[in-house]
Structures are given as C-alpha cells and as structure tokens.
mmCIF file of the C-alpha atoms, coordinates in Angstrom:
data_MODEL
# 
_entry.id   MODEL 
# 
loop_
_atom_site.group_PDB 
_atom_site.id 
_atom_site.type_symbol 
_atom_site.label_atom_id 
_atom_site.label_alt_id 
_atom_site.label_comp_id 
_atom_site.label_asym_id 
_atom_site.label_entity_id 
_atom_site.label_seq_id 
_atom_site.pdbx_PDB_ins_code 
_atom_site.Cartn_x 
_atom_site.Cartn_y 
_atom_site.Cartn_z 
_atom_site.occupancy 
_atom_site.B_iso_or_equiv 
_atom_site.pdbx_formal_charge 
_atom_site.auth_seq_id 
_atom_site.auth_comp_id 
_atom_site.auth_asym_id 
_atom_site.auth_atom_id 
_atom_site.pdbx_PDB_model_num 
ATOM 1  C CA . MET A 1 1  ? -48.311 -3.577  -5.704 1.00 0.00 ? 1  MET A CA 1 
ATOM 2  C CA . GLU A 1 2  ? -46.661 -0.732  -3.804 1.00 0.00 ? 2  GLU A CA 1 
ATOM 3  C CA . LEU A 1 3  ? -45.282 -3.159  -1.201 1.00 0.00 ? 3  LEU A CA 1 
ATOM 4  C CA . SER A 1 4  ? -43.761 -5.293  -3.939 1.00 0.00 ? 4  SER A CA 1 
ATOM 5  C CA . LEU A 1 5  ? -42.196 -2.228  -5.531 1.00 0.00 ? 5  LEU A CA 1 
ATOM 6  C CA . ASN A 1 6  ? -40.720 -1.168  -2.175 1.00 0.00 ? 6  ASN A CA 1 
ATOM 7  C CA . LYS A 1 7  ? -39.262 -4.653  -1.651 1.00 0.00 ? 7  LYS A CA 1 
ATOM 8  C CA . SER A 1 8  ? -37.715 -4.587  -5.105 1.00 0.00 ? 8  SER A CA 1 
ATOM 9  C CA . LEU A 1 9  ? -36.274 -1.144  -4.505 1.00 0.00 ? 9  LEU A CA 1 
ATOM 10 C CA . ASN A 1 10 ? -34.882 -2.217  -1.119 1.00 0.00 ? 10 ASN A CA 1 
ATOM 11 C CA . ASN A 1 11 ? -33.236 -5.241  -2.730 1.00 0.00 ? 11 ASN A CA 1 
ATOM 12 C CA . VAL A 1 12 ? -31.614 -3.037  -5.368 1.00 0.00 ? 12 VAL A CA 1 
ATOM 13 C CA . VAL A 1 13 ? -30.321 -0.655  -2.692 1.00 0.00 ? 13 VAL A CA 1 
ATOM 14 C CA . LYS A 1 14 ? -28.982 -3.528  -0.560 1.00 0.00 ? 14 LYS A CA 1 
ATOM 15 C CA . THR A 1 15 ? -27.264 -5.087  -3.575 1.00 0.00 ? 15 THR A CA 1 
ATOM 16 C CA . SER A 1 16 ? -25.739 -1.739  -4.509 1.00 0.00 ? 16 SER A CA 1 
ATOM 17 C CA . GLU A 1 17 ? -24.522 -1.177  -0.940 1.00 0.00 ? 17 GLU A CA 1 
ATOM 18 C CA . ALA A 1 18 ? -23.024 -4.679  -0.824 1.00 0.00 ? 18 ALA A CA 1 
ATOM 19 C CA . LYS A 1 19 ? -21.172 -4.074  -4.094 1.00 0.00 ? 19 LYS A CA 1 
ATOM 20 C CA . THR A 1 20 ? -19.884 -0.732  -2.826 1.00 0.00 ? 20 THR A CA 1 
ATOM 21 C CA . LEU A 1 21 ? -18.676 -2.316  0.411  1.00 0.00 ? 21 LEU A CA 1 
ATOM 22 C CA . ALA A 1 22 ? -16.989 -5.155  -1.475 1.00 0.00 ? 22 ALA A CA 1 
ATOM 23 C CA . ASN A 1 23 ? -15.313 -2.622  -3.756 1.00 0.00 ? 23 ASN A CA 1 
ATOM 24 C CA . GLU A 1 24 ? -14.098 -0.602  -0.746 1.00 0.00 ? 24 GLU A CA 1 
ATOM 25 C CA . ARG A 1 25 ? -12.658 -3.778  0.783  1.00 0.00 ? 25 ARG A CA 1 
ATOM 26 C CA . VAL A 1 26 ? -10.727 -4.570  -2.402 1.00 0.00 ? 26 VAL A CA 1 
ATOM 27 C CA . ILE A 1 27 ? -9.383  -1.018  -2.618 1.00 0.00 ? 27 ILE A CA 1 
ATOM 28 C CA . LEU A 1 28 ? -8.340  -1.085  1.046  1.00 0.00 ? 28 LEU A CA 1 
ATOM 29 C CA . LEU A 1 29 ? -6.564  -4.436  0.689  1.00 0.00 ? 29 LEU A CA 1 
ATOM 30 C CA . LYS A 1 30 ? -4.703  -3.150  -2.374 1.00 0.00 ? 30 LYS A CA 1 
ATOM 31 C CA . GLU A 1 31 ? -3.675  -0.020  -0.470 1.00 0.00 ? 31 GLU A CA 1 
ATOM 32 C CA . ILE A 1 32 ? -2.399  -2.156  2.420  1.00 0.00 ? 32 ILE A CA 1 
ATOM 33 C CA . GLU A 1 33 ? -0.302  -4.222  0.003  1.00 0.00 ? 33 GLU A CA 1 
ATOM 34 C CA . LYS A 1 34 ? 1.047   -1.057  -1.627 1.00 0.00 ? 34 LYS A CA 1 
ATOM 35 C CA . VAL A 1 35 ? 2.076   0.497   1.703  1.00 0.00 ? 35 VAL A CA 1 
ATOM 36 C CA . LYS A 1 36 ? 3.571   -2.808  2.815  1.00 0.00 ? 36 LYS A CA 1 
ATOM 37 C CA . GLY A 1 37 ? 5.713   -2.889  -0.337 1.00 0.00 ? 37 GLY A CA 1 
ATOM 38 C CA . GLU A 1 38 ? 6.792   0.732   0.090  1.00 0.00 ? 38 GLU A CA 1 
ATOM 39 C CA . LEU A 1 39 ? 7.710   0.040   3.712  1.00 0.00 ? 39 LEU A CA 1 
ATOM 40 C CA . GLN A 1 40 ? 9.816   -2.951  2.678  1.00 0.00 ? 40 GLN A CA 1 
ATOM 41 C CA . LYS A 1 41 ? 11.536  -0.791  0.048  1.00 0.00 ? 41 LYS A CA 1 
ATOM 42 C CA . ALA A 1 42 ? 12.296  1.867   2.657  1.00 0.00 ? 42 ALA A CA 1 
ATOM 43 C CA . TYR A 1 43 ? 13.787  -0.773  4.992  1.00 0.00 ? 43 TYR A CA 1 
ATOM 44 C CA . THR A 1 44 ? 15.959  -2.103  2.166  1.00 0.00 ? 44 THR A CA 1 
ATOM 45 C CA . ASN A 1 45 ? 17.138  1.374   1.165  1.00 0.00 ? 45 ASN A CA 1 
ATOM 46 C CA . PHE A 1 46 ? 17.900  2.182   4.800  1.00 0.00 ? 46 PHE A CA 1 
ATOM 47 C CA . ASP A 1 47 ? 20.134  -0.897  5.006  1.00 0.00 ? 47 ASP A CA 1 
ATOM 48 C CA . TYR A 1 48 ? 22.313  0.312   2.125  1.00 0.00 ? 48 TYR A CA 1 
ATOM 49 C CA . VAL A 1 49 ? 22.567  4.036   2.815  1.00 0.00 ? 49 VAL A CA 1 
ATOM 50 C CA . ASN A 1 50 ? 25.878  5.621   3.879  1.00 0.00 ? 50 ASN A CA 1 
ATOM 51 C CA . ASP A 1 51 ? 25.088  9.310   4.224  1.00 0.00 ? 51 ASP A CA 1 
ATOM 52 C CA . SER A 1 52 ? 23.759  10.525  7.594  1.00 0.00 ? 52 SER A CA 1 
ATOM 53 C CA . LEU A 1 53 ? 21.171  12.756  5.905  1.00 0.00 ? 53 LEU A CA 1 
ATOM 54 C CA . MET A 1 54 ? 19.830  9.779   3.983  1.00 0.00 ? 54 MET A CA 1 
ATOM 55 C CA . VAL A 1 55 ? 19.696  7.766   7.211  1.00 0.00 ? 55 VAL A CA 1 
ATOM 56 C CA . ASP A 1 56 ? 17.429  10.490  8.609  1.00 0.00 ? 56 ASP A CA 1 
ATOM 57 C CA . TYR A 1 57 ? 15.375  10.530  5.411  1.00 0.00 ? 57 TYR A CA 1 
ATOM 58 C CA . TYR A 1 58 ? 14.733  6.776   5.450  1.00 0.00 ? 58 TYR A CA 1 
ATOM 59 C CA . THR A 1 59 ? 14.085  6.804   9.193  1.00 0.00 ? 59 THR A CA 1 
ATOM 60 C CA . TYR A 1 60 ? 11.282  9.329   8.692  1.00 0.00 ? 60 TYR A CA 1 
ATOM 61 C CA . GLN A 1 61 ? 10.024  7.506   5.618  1.00 0.00 ? 61 GLN A CA 1 
ATOM 62 C CA . ILE A 1 62 ? 9.873   4.215   7.531  1.00 0.00 ? 62 ILE A CA 1 
ATOM 63 C CA . LYS A 1 63 ? 7.989   5.877   10.389 1.00 0.00 ? 63 LYS A CA 1 
ATOM 64 C CA . ALA A 1 64 ? 5.509   7.441   7.948  1.00 0.00 ? 64 ALA A CA 1 
ATOM 65 C CA . TYR A 1 65 ? 4.823   4.111   6.217  1.00 0.00 ? 65 TYR A CA 1 
ATOM 66 C CA . GLU A 1 66 ? 4.513   2.301   9.557  1.00 0.00 ? 66 GLU A CA 1 
ATOM 67 C CA . THR A 1 67 ? 1.965   4.872   10.719 1.00 0.00 ? 67 THR A CA 1 
ATOM 68 C CA . MET A 1 68 ? -0.015  4.570   7.476  1.00 0.00 ? 68 MET A CA 1 
ATOM 69 C CA . PHE A 1 69 ? 0.124   0.763   7.684  1.00 0.00 ? 69 PHE A CA 1 
ATOM 70 C CA . GLU A 1 70 ? -1.226  0.810   11.254 1.00 0.00 ? 70 GLU A CA 1 
ATOM 71 C CA . PHE A 1 71 ? -4.023  3.178   10.200 1.00 0.00 ? 71 PHE A CA 1 
ATOM 72 C CA . LEU A 1 72 ? -5.033  0.956   7.280  1.00 0.00 ? 72 LEU A CA 1 
ATOM 73 C CA . ILE A 1 73 ? -4.976  -2.183  9.447  1.00 0.00 ? 73 ILE A CA 1 
ATOM 74 C CA . LYS A 1 74 ? -7.264  -0.504  12.002 1.00 0.00 ? 74 LYS A CA 1 
ATOM 75 C CA . LYS A 1 75 ? -9.587  0.566   9.199  1.00 0.00 ? 75 LYS A CA 1 
ATOM 76 C CA . ALA A 1 76 ? -9.641  -2.973  7.798  1.00 0.00 ? 76 ALA A CA 1 
ATOM 77 C CA . LYS A 1 77 ? -10.439 -4.469  11.194 1.00 0.00 ? 77 LYS A CA 1 
ATOM 78 C CA . ALA A 1 78 ? -13.246 -1.934  11.654 1.00 0.00 ? 78 ALA A CA 1 
ATOM 79 C CA . MET A 1 79 ? -14.678 -3.106  8.314  1.00 0.00 ? 79 MET A CA 1 
ATOM 80 C CA . GLY A 1 80 ? -14.512 -6.716  9.513  1.00 0.00 ? 80 GLY A CA 1 
ATOM 81 C CA . ILE A 1 81 ? -11.619 -7.748  7.278  1.00 0.00 ? 81 ILE A CA 1 
ATOM 82 C CA . ASN A 1 82 ? -9.728  -10.499 9.071  1.00 0.00 ? 82 ASN A CA 1 
ATOM 83 C CA . GLU A 1 83 ? -7.643  -12.007 6.259  1.00 0.00 ? 83 GLU A CA 1 
ATOM 84 C CA . LEU A 1 84 ? -4.603  -9.815  6.935  1.00 0.00 ? 84 LEU A CA 1 
# 
C-alpha cells in the first residue's frame, strides 16, 4: 500500500514538474519574441533618426537588446529548446 502511494505521489510530482518546465519554456519563447520585436523597432528607429544624441541612444538600446537576446538564446539552448 505504501509503495503504491509513493508511486502515485512521485507521478504527481513528475507531472507537476513537467508542467512547470513546459510553462517556463512558453514564457521564455514569448520573451525571446518580445526582445526580438523590440530590437527590430530599435533598428528601424535608428535608421530614421537625425539627431546625434538620438543616434547614441538607439546605438545603446540596440546593444542592450542584442545582449538580452543572446542571453535568452543561451538560456533556451540550456533548456533544450531547439526550435529557435
């Protein structure tokens, strides 16, 4: 009886962990898409800016989004996500 209860409990824990991992994967993929969109927006804005201060602003913004994108891609690969 106790062995059966332990098996049932282990199955519940494994199912819960699998759901949590799947949820984390979805959140990470959404975050990657968000950063990708923000990066594209920054590139577009950079193309149309005339003021030298704004050129600096978008240059730093692009670098920040590129760094975040690289971080998220590494994190995704570490989680075994290959559909990027």
